[in-house]
Coordinates of C-alpha atoms and ligand atoms in Angstrom, one line a residue:
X1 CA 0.0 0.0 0.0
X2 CA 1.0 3.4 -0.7
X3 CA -0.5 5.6 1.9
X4 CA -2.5 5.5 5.0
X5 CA -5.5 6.3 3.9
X6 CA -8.4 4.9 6.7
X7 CA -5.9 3.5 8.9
X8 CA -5.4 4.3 12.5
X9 CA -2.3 6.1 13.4
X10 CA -0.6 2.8 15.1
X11 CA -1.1 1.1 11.6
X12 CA 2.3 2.1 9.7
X13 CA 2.1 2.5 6.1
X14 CA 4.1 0.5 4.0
X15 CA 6.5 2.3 1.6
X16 CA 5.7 1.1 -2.4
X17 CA 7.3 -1.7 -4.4
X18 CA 8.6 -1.0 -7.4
X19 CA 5.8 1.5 -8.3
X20 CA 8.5 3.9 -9.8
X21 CA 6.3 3.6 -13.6
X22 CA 3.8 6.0 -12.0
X23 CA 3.6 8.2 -15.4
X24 CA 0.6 10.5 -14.4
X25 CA 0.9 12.7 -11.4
X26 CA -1.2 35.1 9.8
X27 CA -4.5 38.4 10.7
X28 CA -2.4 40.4 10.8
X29 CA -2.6 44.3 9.9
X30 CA -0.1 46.8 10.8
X31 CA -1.8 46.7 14.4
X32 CA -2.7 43.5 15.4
X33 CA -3.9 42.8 19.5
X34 CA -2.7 39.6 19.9
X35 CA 0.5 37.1 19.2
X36 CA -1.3 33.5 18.8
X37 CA 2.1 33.0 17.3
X38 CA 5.6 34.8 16.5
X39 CA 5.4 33.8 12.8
X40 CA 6.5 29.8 13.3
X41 CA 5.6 27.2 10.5
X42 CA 2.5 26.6 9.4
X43 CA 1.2 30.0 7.8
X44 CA -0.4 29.7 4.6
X45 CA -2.7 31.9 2.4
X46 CA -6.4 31.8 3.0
X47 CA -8.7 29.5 1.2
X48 CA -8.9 25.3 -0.1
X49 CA -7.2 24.7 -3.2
X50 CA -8.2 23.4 -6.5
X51 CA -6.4 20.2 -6.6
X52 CA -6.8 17.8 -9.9
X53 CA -8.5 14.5 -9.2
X54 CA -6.8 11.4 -10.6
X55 CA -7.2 8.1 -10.7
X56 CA -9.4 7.4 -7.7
X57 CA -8.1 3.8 -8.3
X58 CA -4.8 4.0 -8.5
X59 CA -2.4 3.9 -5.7
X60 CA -3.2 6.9 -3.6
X61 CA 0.1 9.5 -4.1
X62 CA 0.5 12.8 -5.0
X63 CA 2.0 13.4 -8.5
X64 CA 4.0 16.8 -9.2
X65 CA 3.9 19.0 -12.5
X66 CA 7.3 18.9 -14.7
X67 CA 9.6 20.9 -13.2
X68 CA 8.3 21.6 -9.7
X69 CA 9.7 18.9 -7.4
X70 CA 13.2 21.5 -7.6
X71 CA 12.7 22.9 -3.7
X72 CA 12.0 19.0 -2.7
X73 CA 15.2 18.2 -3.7
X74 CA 16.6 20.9 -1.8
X75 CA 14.8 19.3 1.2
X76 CA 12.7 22.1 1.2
X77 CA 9.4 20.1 3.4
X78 CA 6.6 21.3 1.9
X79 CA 4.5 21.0 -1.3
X80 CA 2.3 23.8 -2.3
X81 CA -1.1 23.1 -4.2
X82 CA 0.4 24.7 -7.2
X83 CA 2.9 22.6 -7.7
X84 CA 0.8 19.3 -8.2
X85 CA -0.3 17.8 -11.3
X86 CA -2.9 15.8 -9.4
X87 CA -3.6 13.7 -6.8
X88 CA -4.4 9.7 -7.3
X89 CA -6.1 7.0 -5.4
X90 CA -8.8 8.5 -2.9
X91 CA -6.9 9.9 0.1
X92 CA -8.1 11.8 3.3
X93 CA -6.5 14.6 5.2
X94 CA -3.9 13.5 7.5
X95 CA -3.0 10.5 5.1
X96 CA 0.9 10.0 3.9
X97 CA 1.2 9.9 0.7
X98 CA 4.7 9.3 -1.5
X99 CA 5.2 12.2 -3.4
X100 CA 6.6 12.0 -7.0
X101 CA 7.9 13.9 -9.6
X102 CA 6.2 14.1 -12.9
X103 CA 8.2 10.9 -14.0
X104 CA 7.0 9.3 -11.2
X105 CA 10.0 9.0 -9.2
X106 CA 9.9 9.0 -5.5
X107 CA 10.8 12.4 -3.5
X108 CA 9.0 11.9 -0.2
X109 CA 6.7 10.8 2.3
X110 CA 4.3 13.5 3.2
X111 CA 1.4 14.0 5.3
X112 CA -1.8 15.1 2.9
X113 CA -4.0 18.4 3.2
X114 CA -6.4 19.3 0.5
X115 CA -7.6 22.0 2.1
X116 CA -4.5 23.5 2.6
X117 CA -2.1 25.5 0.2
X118 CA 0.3 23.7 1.6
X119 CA -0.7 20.1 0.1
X120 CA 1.4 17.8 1.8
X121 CA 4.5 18.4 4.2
X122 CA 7.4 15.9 4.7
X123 CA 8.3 13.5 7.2
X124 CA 10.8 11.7 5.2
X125 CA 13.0 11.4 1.9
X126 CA 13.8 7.7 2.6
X127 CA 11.7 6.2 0.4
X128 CA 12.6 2.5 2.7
X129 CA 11.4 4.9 6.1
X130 CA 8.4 3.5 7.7
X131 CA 5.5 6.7 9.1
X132 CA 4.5 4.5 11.8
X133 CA 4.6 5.1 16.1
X134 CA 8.0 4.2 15.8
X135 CA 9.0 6.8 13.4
X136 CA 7.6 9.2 15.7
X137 CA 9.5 7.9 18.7
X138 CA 12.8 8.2 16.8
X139 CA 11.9 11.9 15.6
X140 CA 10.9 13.1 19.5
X141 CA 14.0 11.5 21.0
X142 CA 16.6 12.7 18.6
X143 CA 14.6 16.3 19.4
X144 CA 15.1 15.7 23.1
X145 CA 18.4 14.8 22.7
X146 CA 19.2 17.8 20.8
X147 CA 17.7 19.9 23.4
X148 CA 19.9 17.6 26.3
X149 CA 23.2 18.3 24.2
X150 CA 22.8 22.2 23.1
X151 CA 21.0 23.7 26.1
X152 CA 22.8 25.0 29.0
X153 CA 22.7 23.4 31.7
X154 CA 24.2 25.0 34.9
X155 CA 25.5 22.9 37.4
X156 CA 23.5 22.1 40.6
X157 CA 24.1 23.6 44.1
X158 CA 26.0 26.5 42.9
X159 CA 23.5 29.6 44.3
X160 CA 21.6 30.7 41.4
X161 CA 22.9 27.9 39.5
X162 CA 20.5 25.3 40.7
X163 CA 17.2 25.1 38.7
X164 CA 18.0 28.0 36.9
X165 CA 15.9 26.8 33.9
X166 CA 13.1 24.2 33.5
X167 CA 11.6 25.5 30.3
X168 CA 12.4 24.7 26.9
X169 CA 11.1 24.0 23.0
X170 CA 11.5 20.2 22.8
X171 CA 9.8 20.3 19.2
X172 CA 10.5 23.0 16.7
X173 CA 8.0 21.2 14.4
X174 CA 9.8 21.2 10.8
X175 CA 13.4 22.2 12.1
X176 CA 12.7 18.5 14.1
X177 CA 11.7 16.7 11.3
X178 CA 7.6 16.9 12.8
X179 CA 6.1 19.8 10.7
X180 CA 3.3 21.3 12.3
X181 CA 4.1 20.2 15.9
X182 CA 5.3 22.4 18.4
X183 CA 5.7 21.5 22.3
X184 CA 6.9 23.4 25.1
X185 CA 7.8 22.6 28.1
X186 CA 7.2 24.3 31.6
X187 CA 8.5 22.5 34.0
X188 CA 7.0 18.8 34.7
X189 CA 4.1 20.7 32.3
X190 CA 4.5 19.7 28.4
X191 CA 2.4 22.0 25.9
X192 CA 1.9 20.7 22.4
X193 CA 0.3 22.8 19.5
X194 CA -0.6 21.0 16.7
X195 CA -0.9 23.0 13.4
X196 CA -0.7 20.5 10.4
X197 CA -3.1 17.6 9.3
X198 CA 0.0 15.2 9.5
X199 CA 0.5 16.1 12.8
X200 CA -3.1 16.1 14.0
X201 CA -3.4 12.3 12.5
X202 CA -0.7 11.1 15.1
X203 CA -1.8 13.2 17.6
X204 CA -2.2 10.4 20.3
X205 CA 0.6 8.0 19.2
X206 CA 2.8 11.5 19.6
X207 CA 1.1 12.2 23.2
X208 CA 1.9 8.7 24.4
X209 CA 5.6 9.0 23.2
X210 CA 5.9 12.2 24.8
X211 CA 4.2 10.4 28.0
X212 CA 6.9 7.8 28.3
X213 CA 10.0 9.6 27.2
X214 CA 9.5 13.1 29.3
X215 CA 6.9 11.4 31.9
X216 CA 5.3 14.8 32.6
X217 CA 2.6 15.7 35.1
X218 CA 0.5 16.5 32.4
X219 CA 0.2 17.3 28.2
X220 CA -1.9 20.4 27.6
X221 CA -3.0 20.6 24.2
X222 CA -3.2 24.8 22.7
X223 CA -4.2 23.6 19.3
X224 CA -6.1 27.2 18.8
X225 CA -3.8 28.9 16.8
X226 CA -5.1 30.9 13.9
X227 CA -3.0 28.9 11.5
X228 CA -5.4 25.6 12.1
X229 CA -8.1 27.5 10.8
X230 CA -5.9 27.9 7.2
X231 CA -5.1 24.1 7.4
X232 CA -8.8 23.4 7.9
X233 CA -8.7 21.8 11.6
X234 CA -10.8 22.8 14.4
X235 CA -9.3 24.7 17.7
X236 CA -8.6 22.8 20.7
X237 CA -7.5 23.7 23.9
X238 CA -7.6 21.6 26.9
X239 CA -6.0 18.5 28.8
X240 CA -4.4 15.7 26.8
X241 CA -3.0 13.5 29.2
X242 CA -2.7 13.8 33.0
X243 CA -4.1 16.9 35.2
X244 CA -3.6 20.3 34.6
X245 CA -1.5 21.9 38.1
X246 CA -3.1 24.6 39.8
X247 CA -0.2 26.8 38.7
X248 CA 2.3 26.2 35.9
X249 CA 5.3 28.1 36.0
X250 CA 8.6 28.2 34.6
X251 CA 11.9 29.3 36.0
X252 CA 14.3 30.9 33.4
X253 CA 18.0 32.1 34.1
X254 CA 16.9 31.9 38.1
X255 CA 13.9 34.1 37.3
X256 CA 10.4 32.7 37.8
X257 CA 7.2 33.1 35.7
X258 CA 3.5 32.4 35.9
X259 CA 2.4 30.7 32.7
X260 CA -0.8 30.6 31.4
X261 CA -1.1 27.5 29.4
X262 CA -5.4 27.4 28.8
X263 CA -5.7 31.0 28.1
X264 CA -2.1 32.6 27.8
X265 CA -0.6 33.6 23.9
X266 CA 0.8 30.9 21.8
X267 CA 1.7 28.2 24.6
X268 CA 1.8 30.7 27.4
X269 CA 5.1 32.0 27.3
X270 CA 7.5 33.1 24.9
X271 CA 10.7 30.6 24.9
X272 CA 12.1 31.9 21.7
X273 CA 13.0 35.4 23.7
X274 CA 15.5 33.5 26.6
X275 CA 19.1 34.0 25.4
X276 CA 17.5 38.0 24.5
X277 CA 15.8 38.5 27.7
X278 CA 19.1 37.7 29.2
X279 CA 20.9 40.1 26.9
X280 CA 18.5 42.7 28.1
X281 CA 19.5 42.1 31.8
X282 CA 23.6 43.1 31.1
X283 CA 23.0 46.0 29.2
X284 CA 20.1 48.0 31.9
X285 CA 22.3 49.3 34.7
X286 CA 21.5 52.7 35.2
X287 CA 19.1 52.9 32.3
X288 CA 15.6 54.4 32.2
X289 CA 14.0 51.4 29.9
X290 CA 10.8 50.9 28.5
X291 CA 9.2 47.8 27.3
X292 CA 6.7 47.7 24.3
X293 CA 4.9 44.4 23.7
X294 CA 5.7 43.5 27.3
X295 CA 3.1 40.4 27.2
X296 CA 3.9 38.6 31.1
X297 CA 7.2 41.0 31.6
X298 CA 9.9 38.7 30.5
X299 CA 11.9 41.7 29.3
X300 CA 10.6 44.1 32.4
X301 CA 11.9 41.9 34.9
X302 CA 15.4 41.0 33.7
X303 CA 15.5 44.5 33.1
X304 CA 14.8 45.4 37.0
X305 CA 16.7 42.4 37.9
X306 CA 19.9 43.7 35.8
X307 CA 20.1 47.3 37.7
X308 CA 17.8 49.6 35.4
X309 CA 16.9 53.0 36.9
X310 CA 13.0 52.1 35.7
X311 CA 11.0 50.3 33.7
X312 CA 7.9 51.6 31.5
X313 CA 5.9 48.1 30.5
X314 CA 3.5 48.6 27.8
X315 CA 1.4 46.0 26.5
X316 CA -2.9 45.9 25.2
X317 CA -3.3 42.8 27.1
X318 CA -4.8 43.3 30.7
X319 CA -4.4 39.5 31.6
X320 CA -0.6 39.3 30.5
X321 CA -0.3 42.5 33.0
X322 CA -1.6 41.3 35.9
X323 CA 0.5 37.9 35.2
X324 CA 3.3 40.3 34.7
X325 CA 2.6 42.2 38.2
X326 CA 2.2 38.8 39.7
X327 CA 5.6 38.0 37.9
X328 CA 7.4 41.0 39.5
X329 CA 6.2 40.5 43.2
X330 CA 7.2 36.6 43.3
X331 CA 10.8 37.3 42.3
X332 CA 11.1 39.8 44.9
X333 CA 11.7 42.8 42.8
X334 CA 11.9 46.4 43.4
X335 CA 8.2 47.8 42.4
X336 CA 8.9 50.7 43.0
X337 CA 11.4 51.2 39.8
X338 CA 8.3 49.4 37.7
X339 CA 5.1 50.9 36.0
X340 CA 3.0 48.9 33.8
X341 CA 0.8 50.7 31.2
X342 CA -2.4 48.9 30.0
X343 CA -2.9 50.8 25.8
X344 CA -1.9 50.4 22.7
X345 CA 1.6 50.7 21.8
X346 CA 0.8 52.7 18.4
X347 CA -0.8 54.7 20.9
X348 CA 1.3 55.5 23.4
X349 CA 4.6 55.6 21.8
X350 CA 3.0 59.0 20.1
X351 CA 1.6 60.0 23.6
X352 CA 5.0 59.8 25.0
X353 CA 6.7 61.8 22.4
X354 CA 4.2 64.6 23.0
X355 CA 4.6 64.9 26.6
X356 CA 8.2 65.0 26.0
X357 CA 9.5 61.6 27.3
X358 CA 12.7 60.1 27.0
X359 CA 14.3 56.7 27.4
X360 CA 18.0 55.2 27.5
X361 CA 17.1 51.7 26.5
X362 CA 13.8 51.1 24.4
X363 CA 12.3 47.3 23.5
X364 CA 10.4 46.5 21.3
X365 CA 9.0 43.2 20.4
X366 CA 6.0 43.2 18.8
X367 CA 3.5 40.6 17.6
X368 CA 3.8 39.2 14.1
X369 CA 2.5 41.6 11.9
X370 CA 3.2 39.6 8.6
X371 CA 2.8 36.0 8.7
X372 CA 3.4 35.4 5.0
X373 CA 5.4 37.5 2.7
X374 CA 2.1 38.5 1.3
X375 CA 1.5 40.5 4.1
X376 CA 5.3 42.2 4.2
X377 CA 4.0 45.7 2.8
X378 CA 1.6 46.6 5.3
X379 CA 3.8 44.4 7.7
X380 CA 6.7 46.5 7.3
X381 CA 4.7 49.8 7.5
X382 CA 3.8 49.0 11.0
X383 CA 7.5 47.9 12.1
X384 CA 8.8 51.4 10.6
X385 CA 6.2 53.4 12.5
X386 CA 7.1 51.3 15.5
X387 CA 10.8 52.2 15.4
X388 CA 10.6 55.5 14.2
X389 CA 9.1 56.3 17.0
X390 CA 11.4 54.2 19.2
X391 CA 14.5 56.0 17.8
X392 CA 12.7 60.0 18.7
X393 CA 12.0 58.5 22.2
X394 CA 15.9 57.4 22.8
X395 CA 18.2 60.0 24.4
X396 CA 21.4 59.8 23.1
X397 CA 23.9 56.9 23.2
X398 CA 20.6 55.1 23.8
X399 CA 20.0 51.3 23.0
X400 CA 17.3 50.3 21.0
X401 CA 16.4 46.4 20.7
X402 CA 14.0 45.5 18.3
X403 CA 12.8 42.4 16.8
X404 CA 10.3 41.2 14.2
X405 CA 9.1 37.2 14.9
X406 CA 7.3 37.3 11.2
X407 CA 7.9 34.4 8.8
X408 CA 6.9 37.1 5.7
X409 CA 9.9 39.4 7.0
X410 CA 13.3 38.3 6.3
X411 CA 16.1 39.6 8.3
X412 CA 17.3 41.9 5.5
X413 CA 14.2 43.8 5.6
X414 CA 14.0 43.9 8.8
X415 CA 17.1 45.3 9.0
X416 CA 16.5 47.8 5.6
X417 CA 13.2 48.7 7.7
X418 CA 15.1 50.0 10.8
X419 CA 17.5 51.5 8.9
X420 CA 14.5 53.9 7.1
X421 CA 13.4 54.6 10.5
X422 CA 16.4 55.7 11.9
X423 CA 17.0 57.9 8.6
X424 CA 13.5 59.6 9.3
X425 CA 14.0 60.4 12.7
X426 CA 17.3 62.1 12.3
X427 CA 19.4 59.7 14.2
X428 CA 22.6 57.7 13.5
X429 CA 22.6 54.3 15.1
X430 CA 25.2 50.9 15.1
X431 CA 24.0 47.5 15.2
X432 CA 26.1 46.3 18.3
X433 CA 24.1 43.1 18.7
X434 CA 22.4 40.9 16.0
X435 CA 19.9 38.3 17.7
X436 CA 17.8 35.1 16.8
X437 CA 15.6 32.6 18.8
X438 CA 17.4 30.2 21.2
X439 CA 19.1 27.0 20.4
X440 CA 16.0 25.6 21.9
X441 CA 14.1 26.8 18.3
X442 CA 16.9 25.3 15.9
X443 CA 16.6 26.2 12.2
X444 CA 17.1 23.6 9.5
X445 CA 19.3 24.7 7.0
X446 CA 16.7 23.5 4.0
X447 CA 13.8 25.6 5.7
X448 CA 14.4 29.0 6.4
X449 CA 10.7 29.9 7.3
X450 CA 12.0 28.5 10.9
X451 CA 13.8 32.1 11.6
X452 CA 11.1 33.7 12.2
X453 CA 12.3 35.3 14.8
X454 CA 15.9 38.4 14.1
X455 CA 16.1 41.3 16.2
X456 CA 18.8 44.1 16.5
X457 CA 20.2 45.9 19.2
X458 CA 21.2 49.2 17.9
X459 CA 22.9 52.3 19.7
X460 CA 22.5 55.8 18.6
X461 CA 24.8 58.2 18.1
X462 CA 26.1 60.3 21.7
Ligands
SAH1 N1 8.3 40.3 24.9 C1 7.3 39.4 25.4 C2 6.5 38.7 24.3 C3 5.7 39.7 23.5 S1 4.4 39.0 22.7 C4 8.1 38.3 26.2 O1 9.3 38.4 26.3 O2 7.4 37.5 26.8 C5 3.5 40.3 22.0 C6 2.7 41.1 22.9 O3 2.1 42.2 22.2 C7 1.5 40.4 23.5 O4 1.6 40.4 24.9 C8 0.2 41.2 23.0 O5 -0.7 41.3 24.0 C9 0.9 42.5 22.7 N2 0.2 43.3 21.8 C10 -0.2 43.0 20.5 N3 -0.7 44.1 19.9 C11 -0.5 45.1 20.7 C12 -0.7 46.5 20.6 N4 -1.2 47.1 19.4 N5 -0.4 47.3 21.6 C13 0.1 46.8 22.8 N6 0.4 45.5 22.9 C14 0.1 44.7 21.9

């Protein structure tokens, strides 16, 4: 058989025997009000394709156009509807399918949508590789493993050394090998997202893997992110395996945060932000700072905890403030040197430059304003406004760190955005610091949609 068309996820599929004759075959506007996600994997354009039936009784694949199987051999993981010819036998969403070129020569196993624009996404380019619970169980281990090697790990006893951080991205969903799964861990608490027909097919094989290899006090399932919706899959949010704790927290560099994991953005906290947030923390001493997009205070606090004269917080969300608050009174920092601002950031960025307000450090880390490159025009018109601003609100010698998480923004851009802003404002700045997501959110070399996430640290002129 060549796909798993009406089989349960614990019944692997079979790769084909010489079959190799096959002849045929993000939302967002320049002001968004919330983060669902920074940009990750799984945005596509809106609407179900037109895919070409073939033969409903031949063995079920999908069969590329001449020509269009080029970014598969790149190991590029994903097939877009317009790149198939048509699709054979009668397969269902979620089903893997080989994937062939127009001379019917094997490129992959991948997981079918039809009502996606993305069509099918990898799991493998062995055409001898079984999709079965095993597969998976490889996959999540080597991901774990990864995350055991790379990740610092301080050694016990030593003061703040000791438990210093229990959070984490164990799966980066196609940088792992598993597009369209994402899970986070927070503490003995594992999160998984699910954003990909593929992935929602092996949903409980996956959850039981994850059960035995991290043995966790529960799995929370946040599949609600917007991107289902474009992949045709319902939201779901609740409990997947165990019981939820009555509070979820998670301790990074020694710091301790609430997280929200039912009703909190994305997962509940932002991992990809760790390495920056502790960046943030060396570079406040002294500093008047404010924090745009300040979500739980990740920034805020290693901010305060770093020596900064104050903090400003900004964010739209009244929840993530009073997290934030709770955030700032359980790692015993000063309150007095913080102020959180409930508004819009648009908002009160102009606000502040009309009462005349000033800042040595400024942050800004918005929400994804383009998921796609379709939306990098009116994307990159709310970035520019964003740091224009930032740059006439920074005295000078002032640090300005700003980041963009959106997949439809490339780091050049970015990069060529800030510059026009600090042109407009009048300022001369220096990158000193060029920043990406943590080794926790590794990026496969053949798909660079996984850096979603660049930011720069610029200082202006004295
Ligand atoms: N820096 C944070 C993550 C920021 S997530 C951290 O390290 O944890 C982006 C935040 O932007 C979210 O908290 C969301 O509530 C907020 N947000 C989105 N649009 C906004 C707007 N127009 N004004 C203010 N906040 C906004």
């Amino acid at each position: 058989m060549t796909s798993q068309k009406s089989k349960s996820p614990s019944t692997p599929h079979r790769p084909s025997q010489g079959n190799r004759d096959f002849r045929n075959r993000t939302k967002r506007s320049g002001k968004p009000t919330d983060r669902q996600e920074k940009g990750e994997q799984g945005n596509t354009p809106r609407g179900a394709p037109q895919l070409q039936v073939g033969d409903a009784t031949a063995q079920p694949g999908i069969i590329l156009r001449a020509g269009r199987e080029k970014s598969l051999l790149r190991r590029h993981p994903w097939v877009f509807s317009g790149a198939v010819e048509r699709i054979d036998g009668a397969p269902h969403s979620g089903d893997t399918l080989p994937v062939r070129d127009a001379a019917g020569n094997f490129l992959a196993w991948a997981a079918y949508n039809p009502d996606s624009q993305i069509t099918a996404r990898v799991w493998s380019w062995r055409e001898e590789e079984v999709i079965d619970a095993e597969f998976f169980r490889r996959r999540i281990s080597t991901a774990l493993e990864v995350r055991r090697a790379l990740l610092p790990r301080p050694p016990a006893g030593e003061g703040r050394g000791e438990g210093m951080n229990n959070g984490a991205r164990l799966i980066h969903a196609e940088s792992d090998g598993l597009p369209g799964l994402i899970v986070d861990q927070y503490g003995d608490t594992l999160v998984m997202q699910i954003g990909s027909a593929g992935a929602e097919h092996w949903r409980d094989a996956i959850a039981d893997i994850l059960q035995e290899l991290c043995n966790p006090a529960c799995i929370y399932e946040r599949s609600d992110s917007d991107s289902r919706g474009l992949e045709g899959l319902e939201p779901r949010n609740g409990v997947l395996r165990g019981a939820l704790p009555e509070s979820v927290g998670v301790v990074e560099h020694g710091l301790r945060f609430k997280v929200d994991v039912a009703a909190g953005q994305k997962t509940g906290f932002y991992l990809d932000q760790r390495d920056n947030r502790a960046l943030t923390e060396t570079l406040a001493a002294g500093r008047d700072v404010l924090n745009c997009f300040c979500y739980t205070g990740g920034f805020s606090l290693y901010a305060l905890r770093g020596g900064a004269k104050s903090v400003l917080s900004i964010d739209a969300s009244g929840d993530a403030l009073r997290i934030a608050a709770e955030n700032l009174m359980c790692n015993g920092l000063d309150a007095m040197r913080a102020e959180w601002q409930e508004a819009d950031v648009f908002q009160a960025l102009r606000k502040l430059r009309d009462q005349g307000r000033s800042f040595d450090f400024i942050i800004l880390d918005p929400p994804k304003f383009a998921p796609t490159a379709a939306f990098a025009e009116k994307a990159a018109r709310g970035y520019k406004d964003i740091n224009l601003l930032g740059f006439k609100l920074l005295r000078p010698g002032g640090l300005l760190a700003t980041y963009s998480c959106s997949g439809g923004i490339s780091e050049d851009l970015f990069q060529k955005i800030v510059a026009g802003a600090a042109l407009d404002a009048g300022v001369d700045a220096q990158i000193v610091h060029r920043l990406h997501a943590s080794a926790d959110h590794p990026v496969l070399l053949s798909f660079p949609e996984g850096a979603y996430l660049k930011g720069l640290v610029l200082r202006v002129a004295g």
